[in-house]
Tab-separated table of C-alpha atoms in Angstrom:
chain	number	residue	atom	x	y	z
L	1	MET	CA	49.194	7.267	14.004
L	2	LEU	CA	48.353	7.569	17.713
L	3	PHE	CA	45.451	5.118	17.427
L	4	LYS	CA	47.558	2.679	15.403
L	5	LEU	CA	50.249	2.768	18.070
L	6	MET	CA	47.622	2.228	20.759
L	7	LYS	CA	46.159	-0.683	18.802
L	8	HIS	CA	49.536	-2.409	18.608
L	9	GLU	CA	50.314	-1.581	22.237
L	10	ILE	CA	47.117	-3.425	23.190
L	11	LEU	CA	47.935	-6.305	20.822
L	12	ALA	CA	51.352	-6.620	22.457
L	13	SER	CA	49.889	-7.332	25.906
L	14	TYR	CA	46.334	-8.627	25.673
L	15	ARG	CA	47.493	-12.244	25.214
L	16	LYS	CA	49.172	-11.984	28.612
L	17	PHE	CA	46.491	-10.052	30.489
L	18	LEU	CA	43.276	-11.750	29.355
L	19	PRO	CA	44.267	-15.293	30.474
L	20	LEU	CA	45.455	-13.783	33.759
L	21	TYR	CA	42.107	-12.084	34.349
L	22	LEU	CA	40.187	-15.243	33.499
L	23	ALA	CA	42.506	-17.295	35.704
L	24	SER	CA	42.037	-14.948	38.667
L	25	ILE	CA	38.246	-15.281	38.436
L	26	GLY	CA	38.540	-19.038	37.905
L	27	ILE	CA	40.770	-19.450	40.969
L	28	SER	CA	38.334	-17.342	43.022
L	29	VAL	CA	35.479	-19.627	41.971
L	30	LEU	CA	37.450	-22.773	42.807
L	31	MET	CA	38.574	-21.411	46.153
L	32	ALA	CA	35.086	-20.266	47.042
L	33	LEU	CA	33.637	-23.668	46.160
L	34	SER	CA	36.197	-25.395	48.367
L	35	VAL	CA	35.068	-23.184	51.270
L	36	GLU	CA	31.578	-24.723	51.077
L	37	ILE	CA	33.104	-27.805	52.612
L	38	ASP	CA	32.804	-26.945	56.301
L	39	ASN	CA	36.460	-26.835	57.294
L	40	VAL	CA	38.234	-23.844	58.915
L	41	LEU	CA	41.677	-24.869	57.677
L	42	LEU	CA	40.405	-25.227	54.123
L	43	MET	CA	38.691	-21.853	54.321
L	44	SER	CA	41.875	-20.160	55.559
L	45	THR	CA	43.877	-21.825	52.792
L	46	SER	CA	41.318	-20.714	50.204
L	47	MET	CA	41.477	-17.134	51.446
L	48	LEU	CA	45.278	-17.236	51.291
L	49	PHE	CA	45.192	-18.585	47.730
L	50	THR	CA	42.777	-15.872	46.662
L	51	ILE	CA	44.900	-13.143	48.231
L	52	GLY	CA	48.011	-14.750	46.680
L	53	THR	CA	46.355	-14.667	43.268
L	54	MET	CA	45.589	-10.974	43.706
L	55	MET	CA	49.206	-10.299	44.672
L	56	MET	CA	50.450	-12.256	41.656
L	57	MET	CA	48.174	-10.141	39.507
L	58	VAL	CA	49.694	-6.940	40.919
L	59	ILE	CA	53.258	-8.224	40.412
L	60	PHE	CA	52.550	-9.507	36.893
L	61	THR	CA	50.796	-6.272	35.923
L	62	LEU	CA	53.683	-4.126	37.135
L	63	TYR	CA	56.255	-6.413	35.477
L	64	THR	CA	54.426	-6.329	32.123
L	65	ILE	CA	53.975	-2.564	32.298
L	66	MET	CA	57.672	-2.162	33.099
L	67	MET	CA	58.578	-4.317	30.069
L	68	ASN	CA	56.202	-2.263	27.911
L	69	LEU	CA	57.733	1.015	29.027
L	70	GLY	CA	61.352	-0.126	29.296
L	71	HIS	CA	62.509	-2.965	27.065
L	72	ARG	CA	59.906	-2.390	24.358
L	73	VAL	CA	60.886	1.294	24.031
L	74	PHE	CA	64.625	1.398	24.702
L	75	GLY	CA	65.572	-2.236	24.000
L	76	LYS	CA	65.840	-3.884	20.594
L	77	PRO	CA	62.090	-3.578	19.796
L	78	GLY	CA	62.690	0.180	20.086
L	79	TYR	CA	64.384	0.040	16.675
L	80	LEU	CA	61.070	-0.925	15.132
L	81	LEU	CA	59.054	1.503	17.254
L	82	PHE	CA	61.257	4.513	16.524
L	83	SER	CA	61.558	3.727	12.813
L	84	THR	CA	57.789	4.214	12.414
L	85	PRO	CA	56.655	7.636	11.215
L	86	SER	CA	55.280	8.607	14.611
L	87	SER	CA	56.147	11.526	16.869
L	88	THR	CA	57.585	11.291	20.367
L	89	LEU	CA	54.254	12.583	21.672
L	90	ASP	CA	52.351	9.805	19.847
L	91	ILE	CA	54.642	7.185	21.371
L	92	LEU	CA	54.425	8.600	24.898
L	93	VAL	CA	50.645	9.065	24.815
L	94	SER	CA	49.974	5.601	23.370
L	95	LYS	CA	52.239	3.926	25.936
L	96	SER	CA	50.755	5.908	28.831
L	97	VAL	CA	47.092	5.456	27.946
L	98	VAL	CA	47.260	1.738	27.177
L	99	ASN	CA	49.377	0.848	30.195
L	100	LEU	CA	47.150	2.964	32.443
L	101	MET	CA	44.267	0.962	31.010
L	102	TRP	CA	45.983	-2.345	31.934
L	103	LEU	CA	46.697	-1.027	35.431
L	104	GLY	CA	43.038	-0.076	35.842
L	105	LEU	CA	41.752	-3.342	34.383
L	106	SER	CA	43.961	-5.369	36.707
L	107	GLY	CA	42.459	-3.456	39.632
L	108	VAL	CA	38.923	-4.008	38.329
L	109	PHE	CA	39.481	-7.745	37.832
L	110	SER	CA	41.016	-8.048	41.299
L	111	VAL	CA	37.847	-6.537	42.748
L	112	ILE	CA	35.659	-8.774	40.551
L	113	SER	CA	37.579	-11.841	41.761
L	114	VAL	CA	37.047	-10.863	45.397
L	115	ILE	CA	33.337	-10.228	44.761
L	116	VAL	CA	32.987	-13.596	43.005
L	117	PHE	CA	34.706	-15.322	45.916
L	118	TYR	CA	32.476	-13.521	48.404
L	119	LEU	CA	29.298	-14.286	46.459
L	120	ILE	CA	29.987	-17.996	46.192
L	121	ALA	CA	31.652	-18.526	49.565
L	122	VAL	CA	29.321	-16.477	51.717
L	123	GLY	CA	26.338	-17.196	49.520
L	124	LYS	CA	24.646	-13.827	49.833
L	125	ASP	CA	22.172	-12.793	47.249
L	126	ILE	CA	23.781	-10.647	44.546
L	127	GLN	CA	20.800	-8.334	44.490
L	128	LEU	CA	21.241	-7.625	48.188
L	129	ILE	CA	24.923	-6.810	47.735
L	130	VAL	CA	24.215	-4.487	44.810
L	131	ASP	CA	21.444	-2.763	46.776
L	132	ASN	CA	23.732	-2.266	49.774
L	133	LEU	CA	26.491	-0.940	47.554
L	134	ILE	CA	24.178	1.572	45.858
L	135	ALA	CA	22.868	2.668	49.246
L	136	GLU	CA	26.424	3.237	50.491
L	137	LEU	CA	27.352	5.148	47.344
L	138	SER	CA	24.328	7.422	47.576
L	139	LEU	CA	25.158	8.214	51.212
L	140	ASN	CA	28.772	9.168	50.511
L	141	PRO	CA	29.110	10.259	46.879
L	142	GLU	CA	32.018	12.609	47.621
L	143	ILE	CA	34.093	9.779	49.104
L	144	ILE	CA	33.500	7.658	46.022
L	145	PHE	CA	34.408	10.597	43.764
L	146	THR	CA	37.534	11.420	45.757
L	147	SER	CA	38.651	7.785	45.855
L	148	SER	CA	38.092	7.297	42.115
L	149	VAL	CA	39.980	10.476	41.193
L	150	SER	CA	42.769	9.593	43.637
L	151	LEU	CA	43.138	6.121	42.103
L	152	LEU	CA	43.256	7.609	38.601
L	153	ILE	CA	45.863	10.190	39.627
L	154	ASN	CA	47.932	7.499	41.351
L	155	GLY	CA	47.798	5.451	38.137
L	156	ILE	CA	48.866	8.435	36.009
L	157	TYR	CA	51.686	9.154	38.477
L	158	THR	CA	52.882	5.510	38.501
L	159	ILE	CA	53.003	5.272	34.704
L	160	GLY	CA	54.694	8.687	34.456
L	161	PHE	CA	57.253	7.691	37.076
L	162	LEU	CA	58.105	4.444	35.235
L	163	ILE	CA	58.379	6.185	31.846
L	164	PHE	CA	60.689	8.799	33.351
L	165	LEU	CA	62.753	6.153	35.142
L	166	PHE	CA	63.435	4.202	31.927
L	167	THR	CA	63.990	7.333	29.849
L	168	LEU	CA	66.500	8.658	32.355
L	169	LEU	CA	68.182	5.257	32.606
L	170	ASN	CA	68.559	5.100	28.823
L	171	MET	CA	70.068	8.582	28.791
L	172	ILE	CA	72.588	8.184	31.598
L	173	TYR	CA	73.649	4.544	31.328
L	174	LYS	CA	74.756	2.608	28.238
L	175	GLY	CA	76.327	-0.460	29.826
L	176	GLU	CA	75.242	-4.042	30.349
L	177	LYS	CA	74.070	-3.756	33.971
L	178	LYS	CA	70.851	-1.934	33.207
L	179	ILE	CA	68.718	-3.876	35.694
L	180	VAL	CA	71.028	-3.150	38.636
L	181	ILE	CA	71.452	0.507	37.702
L	182	GLY	CA	67.697	0.747	37.056
L	183	ILE	CA	66.886	-0.554	40.560
L	184	LEU	CA	69.389	1.880	42.099
L	185	LEU	CA	67.934	4.731	40.095
L	186	TYR	CA	64.445	3.721	41.220
L	187	PHE	CA	65.443	3.967	44.883
L	188	VAL	CA	67.265	7.260	44.381
L	189	LEU	CA	64.307	8.798	42.512
L	190	SER	CA	61.822	7.471	45.073
L	191	GLN	CA	63.851	8.950	47.932
L	192	VAL	CA	64.185	12.321	46.210
L	193	ILE	CA	60.435	12.486	45.544
L	194	SER	CA	59.662	11.358	49.064
L	195	LEU	CA	61.898	14.092	50.494
L	196	ILE	CA	60.270	16.752	48.315
L	197	ARG	CA	56.779	15.563	49.298
L	198	THR	CA	57.638	15.516	52.994
L	199	SER	CA	59.131	18.999	52.871
L	200	LEU	CA	56.086	20.308	51.011
L	201	TYR	CA	53.736	18.735	53.536
L	202	ARG	CA	55.622	20.443	56.341
L	203	GLY	CA	54.742	23.779	54.765
L	204	THR	CA	51.027	23.009	55.120
L	205	GLN	CA	48.703	22.527	58.101
L	206	PHE	CA	47.946	18.917	57.049
L	207	ILE	CA	49.101	15.903	58.939
L	208	PRO	CA	49.917	13.351	56.242
L	209	ILE	CA	48.968	9.848	57.256
L	210	LEU	CA	49.185	7.362	54.359
L	211	GLY	CA	49.074	10.220	51.869
L	212	GLY	CA	46.452	12.183	53.789
L	213	THR	CA	43.262	11.217	55.554
L	214	THR	CA	41.330	14.441	55.564
L	215	GLY	CA	39.611	15.661	52.399
L	216	SER	CA	41.930	18.658	51.972
L	217	ALA	CA	45.014	16.556	52.542
L	218	VAL	CA	43.883	14.037	49.934
L	219	TRP	CA	43.412	16.767	47.348
L	220	PHE	CA	46.728	18.334	48.276
L	221	ASN	CA	48.363	14.940	47.807
L	222	ASN	CA	46.542	14.449	44.496
L	223	GLY	CA	47.698	17.846	43.272
L	224	LEU	CA	51.254	17.029	44.233
L	225	LEU	CA	51.138	13.672	42.420
L	226	LEU	CA	49.714	15.360	39.322
L	227	LEU	CA	52.483	17.941	39.434
L	228	PHE	CA	55.144	15.221	39.684
L	229	ALA	CA	53.448	13.245	36.913
L	230	ALA	CA	53.463	16.341	34.667
L	231	ILE	CA	57.176	16.858	35.371
L	232	PHE	CA	57.874	13.178	34.542
L	233	TYR	CA	55.957	13.225	31.262
L	234	VAL	CA	57.383	16.552	30.074
L	235	SER	CA	60.952	15.573	31.039
L	236	SER	CA	60.605	12.187	29.318
L	237	TYR	CA	59.290	13.908	26.188
L	238	PHE	CA	62.260	16.257	25.962
L	239	ILE	CA	64.812	13.538	26.760
L	240	ILE	CA	63.432	11.296	23.985
L	241	GLU	CA	62.977	14.184	21.573
L	242	LYS	CA	66.454	15.673	22.035
L	243	ARG	CA	68.736	13.007	23.468
L	244	LEU	CA	67.466	9.605	22.377
L	245	GLU	CA	70.227	7.070	21.813
L	246	LEU	CA	69.272	3.470	21.092
L	247	GLN	CA	72.127	1.073	21.688
Z	1	MET	CA	71.983	15.661	-9.790
Z	2	ASP	CA	69.306	15.741	-7.058
Z	3	GLN	CA	70.518	14.883	-3.608
Z	4	ILE	CA	68.395	12.787	-1.235
Z	5	ILE	CA	70.671	12.933	1.827
Z	6	GLU	CA	72.659	16.012	2.870
Z	7	ILE	CA	74.936	15.757	5.883
Z	8	ASN	CA	76.786	18.797	7.201
Z	9	GLN	CA	79.466	18.887	9.894
Z	10	LEU	CA	78.015	15.835	11.633
Z	11	THR	CA	79.800	15.100	14.896
Z	12	LYS	CA	78.865	12.559	17.532
Z	13	THR	CA	80.837	11.901	20.682
Z	14	TYR	CA	80.548	9.159	23.291
Z	15	GLY	CA	82.342	10.534	26.323
Z	16	ASN	CA	85.809	11.395	25.041
Z	17	LEU	CA	85.469	9.269	21.907
Z	18	LYS	CA	84.506	10.951	18.652
Z	19	ALA	CA	82.411	8.378	16.783
Z	20	LEU	CA	81.786	10.877	13.973
Z	21	ASP	CA	84.000	13.879	13.374
Z	22	GLY	CA	82.678	16.640	11.125
Z	23	VAL	CA	81.239	14.382	8.441
Z	24	ASN	CA	80.022	16.128	5.272
Z	25	LEU	CA	78.238	14.016	2.678
Z	26	SER	CA	75.887	14.664	-0.180
Z	27	LEU	CA	74.248	11.465	-1.421
Z	28	PRO	CA	72.341	11.368	-4.720
Z	29	LYS	CA	68.940	9.881	-5.504
Z	30	GLY	CA	68.618	6.467	-7.113
Z	31	LYS	CA	72.137	5.208	-6.401
Z	32	ILE	CA	73.461	2.230	-4.492
Z	33	ILE	CA	76.007	3.575	-2.065
Z	34	GLY	CA	78.375	1.521	0.036
Z	35	ILE	CA	79.279	2.919	3.469
Z	36	LEU	CA	82.566	1.147	4.036
Z	37	GLY	CA	84.962	1.108	6.924
Z	38	PRO	CA	86.415	-1.185	9.566
Z	39	ASN	CA	84.669	-1.905	12.868
Z	40	GLY	CA	84.392	1.221	14.998
Z	41	SER	CA	84.756	3.613	12.063
Z	42	GLY	CA	81.327	5.214	12.697
Z	43	LYS	CA	79.135	3.443	10.092
Z	44	THR	CA	76.401	2.374	12.514
Z	45	THR	CA	76.433	5.721	14.334
Z	46	LEU	CA	76.019	7.539	10.996
Z	47	ILE	CA	73.115	5.275	10.049
Z	48	LYS	CA	71.441	5.622	13.452
Z	49	ILE	CA	71.547	9.399	13.132
Z	50	ILE	CA	70.090	9.305	9.593
Z	51	THR	CA	67.279	7.030	10.796
Z	52	GLY	CA	66.578	9.030	13.967
Z	53	MET	CA	67.679	6.343	16.427
Z	54	ILE	CA	70.262	8.801	17.761
Z	55	LYS	CA	69.141	12.401	18.185
Z	56	ASN	CA	71.905	13.739	20.379
Z	57	HIS	CA	74.524	15.014	17.906
Z	58	GLU	CA	76.047	18.129	16.376
Z	59	GLY	CA	75.645	19.153	12.753
Z	60	SER	CA	72.685	18.679	10.450
Z	61	VAL	CA	71.147	15.855	8.452
Z	62	LEU	CA	68.552	16.490	5.752
Z	63	LEU	CA	66.593	13.738	4.008
Z	64	ASP	CA	64.762	14.925	0.919
Z	65	ASN	CA	65.462	18.482	2.180
Z	66	LYS	CA	63.802	17.836	5.557
Z	67	PRO	CA	65.473	17.386	8.944
Z	68	VAL	CA	65.126	13.937	10.505
Z	69	SER	CA	61.555	13.676	11.788
Z	70	LYS	CA	58.474	11.483	11.515
Z	71	GLU	CA	58.099	12.729	7.903
Z	72	THR	CA	61.557	11.485	6.935
Z	73	LYS	CA	61.006	8.179	8.761
Z	74	ALA	CA	58.164	7.508	6.335
Z	75	LEU	CA	60.727	7.709	3.503
Z	76	VAL	CA	63.261	5.347	5.013
Z	77	ALA	CA	63.158	1.549	5.145
Z	78	TYR	CA	65.775	0.626	7.726
Z	79	LEU	CA	67.373	-2.731	8.442
Z	80	PRO	CA	69.371	-2.397	11.686
Z	81	ASP	CA	72.342	-4.575	12.547
Z	82	GLN	CA	70.273	-6.461	15.117
Z	83	LEU	CA	66.955	-8.265	15.321
Z	84	TYR	CA	64.171	-6.050	16.621
Z	85	PHE	CA	61.309	-8.504	16.949
Z	86	ASP	CA	59.187	-8.459	20.060
Z	87	GLY	CA	58.686	-11.772	21.860
Z	88	TRP	CA	54.888	-11.765	21.428
Z	89	MET	CA	54.938	-11.297	17.650
Z	90	ARG	CA	53.888	-13.799	15.050
Z	91	ILE	CA	54.594	-13.119	11.398
Z	92	LYS	CA	50.980	-12.146	10.783
Z	93	ASP	CA	51.223	-9.615	13.652
Z	94	LEU	CA	54.346	-8.131	12.128
Z	95	LYS	CA	52.614	-7.930	8.744
Z	96	VAL	CA	49.685	-6.035	10.289
Z	97	TYR	CA	52.158	-3.785	12.132
Z	98	PHE	CA	53.995	-2.831	8.929
Z	99	LYS	CA	50.733	-2.423	7.020
Z	100	ASP	CA	49.407	-0.050	9.688
Z	101	MET	CA	52.589	1.920	10.202
Z	102	PHE	CA	53.990	2.241	6.686
Z	103	SER	CA	51.710	3.312	3.837
Z	104	ASP	CA	54.279	2.069	1.295
Z	105	PHE	CA	54.234	-1.524	2.611
Z	106	ASP	CA	53.359	-3.982	-0.158
Z	107	VAL	CA	51.755	-7.146	1.285
Z	108	ASN	CA	51.997	-9.037	-2.026
Z	109	LYS	CA	55.707	-8.307	-2.258
Z	110	PHE	CA	56.146	-9.528	1.300
Z	111	GLU	CA	54.267	-12.759	0.614
Z	112	THR	CA	56.431	-13.361	-2.465
Z	113	LEU	CA	59.557	-12.899	-0.378
Z	114	GLN	CA	58.117	-15.039	2.390
Z	115	LYS	CA	57.615	-17.884	-0.077
Z	116	ARG	CA	61.058	-17.357	-1.538
Z	117	PHE	CA	62.604	-17.579	1.938
Z	118	LYS	CA	60.291	-20.487	2.918
Z	119	ILE	CA	59.199	-18.833	6.163
Z	120	GLU	CA	56.007	-20.200	7.738
Z	121	ASP	CA	53.253	-17.766	8.654
Z	122	ARG	CA	51.898	-19.204	11.868
Z	123	VAL	CA	54.845	-19.502	14.183
Z	124	LEU	CA	56.032	-17.091	16.826
Z	125	ILE	CA	58.957	-15.178	15.352
Z	126	LYS	CA	61.174	-15.917	18.348
Z	127	ARG	CA	60.891	-19.630	17.519
Z	128	LEU	CA	62.381	-19.137	14.042
Z	129	SER	CA	66.085	-19.778	13.561
Z	130	LYS	CA	68.357	-16.710	13.646
Z	131	GLY	CA	68.924	-17.030	9.897
Z	132	ASN	CA	65.181	-17.081	9.220
Z	133	GLN	CA	64.634	-14.115	11.531
Z	134	GLU	CA	67.274	-12.187	9.571
Z	135	LYS	CA	65.594	-13.132	6.288
Z	136	LEU	CA	62.203	-12.156	7.699
Z	137	GLN	CA	63.479	-8.750	8.794
Z	138	LEU	CA	65.011	-8.249	5.360
Z	139	ALA	CA	61.721	-9.251	3.690
Z	140	MET	CA	59.770	-6.727	5.793
Z	141	VAL	CA	62.149	-3.905	4.892
Z	142	LEU	CA	62.288	-4.764	1.193
Z	143	SER	CA	58.494	-5.008	1.014
Z	144	ARG	CA	58.291	-1.275	1.499
Z	145	ASN	CA	58.409	0.885	-1.617
Z	146	ALA	CA	60.604	3.377	0.159
Z	147	LYS	CA	62.616	6.276	-1.229
Z	148	ILE	CA	65.642	5.320	0.840
Z	149	TYR	CA	66.733	1.860	1.976
Z	150	ILE	CA	69.352	1.635	4.676
Z	151	PHE	CA	70.991	-1.701	5.440
Z	152	ASP	CA	73.363	-1.771	8.386
Z	153	GLU	CA	75.763	-4.715	8.031
Z	154	PRO	CA	73.176	-6.999	6.393
Z	155	ILE	CA	75.842	-9.558	5.580
Z	156	GLY	CA	77.823	-9.332	8.803
Z	157	GLY	CA	78.217	-12.704	10.505
Z	158	VAL	CA	76.168	-14.731	8.016
Z	159	ASP	CA	77.337	-17.778	6.091
Z	160	PRO	CA	78.391	-17.336	2.419
Z	161	ALA	CA	75.193	-18.938	1.058
Z	162	LEU	CA	72.919	-16.626	3.025
Z	163	ARG	CA	75.154	-13.681	2.208
Z	164	GLU	CA	74.627	-14.353	-1.503
Z	165	ILE	CA	70.859	-14.687	-1.016
Z	166	ILE	CA	70.678	-11.444	0.981
Z	167	LEU	CA	72.632	-9.411	-1.563
Z	168	GLU	CA	70.750	-10.858	-4.502
Z	169	THR	CA	67.392	-10.194	-2.816
Z	170	ILE	CA	68.307	-6.605	-2.001
Z	171	MET	CA	69.297	-5.972	-5.603
Z	172	SER	CA	66.194	-7.635	-7.071
Z	173	TYR	CA	63.410	-6.527	-4.737
Z	174	ARG	CA	64.264	-2.931	-3.816
Z	175	ASN	CA	62.298	-0.048	-5.251
Z	176	MET	CA	64.428	0.589	-8.364
Z	177	ASP	CA	64.149	4.390	-8.085
Z	178	ALA	CA	65.286	4.433	-4.501
Z	179	THR	CA	68.632	5.242	-2.948
Z	180	VAL	CA	70.270	2.315	-1.175
Z	181	LEU	CA	72.802	2.778	1.613
Z	182	LEU	CA	74.549	-0.422	2.588
Z	183	SER	CA	77.169	-0.454	5.297
Z	184	THR	CA	79.698	-3.243	5.584
Z	185	HIS	CA	83.251	-3.971	6.587
Z	186	GLN	CA	83.300	-7.042	4.317
Z	187	ILE	CA	84.254	-5.617	0.937
Z	188	TYR	CA	84.860	-8.921	-0.797
Z	189	ASP	CA	82.228	-9.681	-3.421
Z	190	VAL	CA	80.199	-6.496	-2.953
Z	191	GLU	CA	82.134	-3.969	-4.983
Z	192	ARG	CA	80.204	-4.841	-8.147
Z	193	LEU	CA	76.989	-3.699	-6.438
Z	194	PHE	CA	77.909	-0.124	-5.560
Z	195	ASP	CA	77.483	2.920	-7.785
Z	196	GLU	CA	79.296	5.008	-5.187
Z	197	VAL	CA	81.363	4.319	-2.097
Z	198	VAL	CA	82.012	6.278	1.072
Z	199	PHE	CA	85.026	5.316	3.193
Z	200	LEU	CA	84.715	6.070	6.896
Z	201	LYS	CA	87.843	6.066	9.013
Z	202	GLU	CA	87.901	6.978	12.702
Z	203	GLY	CA	84.680	8.917	12.328
Z	204	LYS	CA	85.768	10.896	9.284
Z	205	ALA	CA	84.489	10.492	5.720
Z	206	ILE	CA	87.865	10.200	3.996
Z	207	LEU	CA	86.551	9.375	0.534
Z	208	HIS	CA	83.288	9.596	-1.428
Z	209	ARG	CA	83.607	8.574	-5.068
Z	210	ASN	CA	81.905	6.926	-8.005
Z	211	THR	CA	83.035	3.288	-7.726
Z	212	LYS	CA	83.874	2.785	-11.390
Z	213	GLU	CA	85.821	6.036	-11.628
Z	214	LEU	CA	87.736	5.206	-8.458
Z	215	VAL	CA	88.628	1.682	-9.589
Z	216	ASP	CA	89.642	2.874	-13.086
Z	217	GLU	CA	91.697	5.768	-11.737
Z	218	ARG	CA	93.663	3.666	-9.265
Z	219	GLY	CA	93.845	0.553	-11.434
Z	220	LYS	CA	92.983	-1.640	-8.470
Z	221	SER	CA	89.956	-3.470	-7.161
Z	222	LEU	CA	87.806	-1.831	-4.495
Z	223	LEU	CA	89.039	-4.393	-1.989
Z	224	GLU	CA	92.656	-3.443	-2.699
Z	225	ILE	CA	91.843	0.260	-2.437
Z	226	PHE	CA	90.039	-0.393	0.845
Z	227	LYS	CA	93.031	-2.272	2.241
Z	228	GLU	CA	95.338	0.489	1.081
Z	229	GLU	CA	93.248	3.232	2.662
Z	230	PHE	CA	92.969	1.376	5.928
Z	231	LYS	CA	96.594	0.257	5.908
Z	232	TYR	CA	95.795	-3.418	5.719
Z	233	VAL	CA	98.245	-5.911	4.221
Z	234	VAL	CA	97.083	-7.081	0.771
């Protein structure tokens, strides 16, 4: 049942994400080609458009993931989802894995778009770029490993946070102003987590700058995010399992 | 007689309001049972608890001797009182969804119903008229060979022609061995369908009887009995 749920979770969103990914690469190509015309203003505009496209991708990705975890679970489509013979765990795992995948893919396609823009606009040989990249990676493998794991943990935390936010919202509020209450709840939860993180950092010797700059601080931050993510997933599971109420 | 649904001391509160108040019901296999009561009597809450859409309640519900779980959801074909289609879905997507999720889904039966309702296959569901979406949802539910069918207000707010089509389709296309629970507050024209009726009033099950016995005993139609029980003017 888990794989069937995942299949339909992918089917529900791929028609939105794939054109977006293709469009982001297409816009990068067009912008990069326009840069070839020797004009500073045009180049600046092209860069702005490319950055704007990346930002749109981030906003669209987060919006779609929020719809997938909110409306499509606790809204009217939830009646279909929860009438299937699947467990709460199946539903949570399928939603988490697939939406984490979309989050990751959006990041990957953003990077691809930037690389495409760079390749065409700057005109460097792709082989040279790949060689330089491999050389950098081989010099600092631990940084690459730490960054990759940190990104993954941040993704898991973000999805867990959103699932918990919507689950909690469904449990505590049954009225018509769900969006307003949801935004308020988001700020309250964010503040509470921020306070807990700050107080925990104070108990350590680390100086947290943007989540930690030293290796130990990064891993401490990662551990903390994983702990929060675990709390979010487990709490969401028990709320859905014991106190689900579709309106 | 074998019972398919056993409900004991079921209570559900919303704040200070008791939507269900100590409901005890024992519903037999293979019967068509009307869950009748005015708006706000607890029909939808009862159905949501049986189908697992509400889990936060007191008391117990057993379906085929099992508590509500993913196993019991496989037994139940549920038509809620609202449309549950997702914006991205086309009919063929919905068909694949039901085929994947419910092992008792009969594609041929669905296609027969689709033809009967004259619903096109290619369009996005959200572009269908509300009436066609209701018929489509009914066709999906009836295309399952389920042990229990639950229809929550299937004829609420529909025109008389569609109402007739819906009732006739439910009676003709259900799995004939299954138990059917149909909730409504519109008693007119449906009393002939029910083997048994349950009256819900202010969250309490005030009556559960064989329809024919009840009508014969009181010498009145079901509609008149309903009005009498709920203090309506005949």
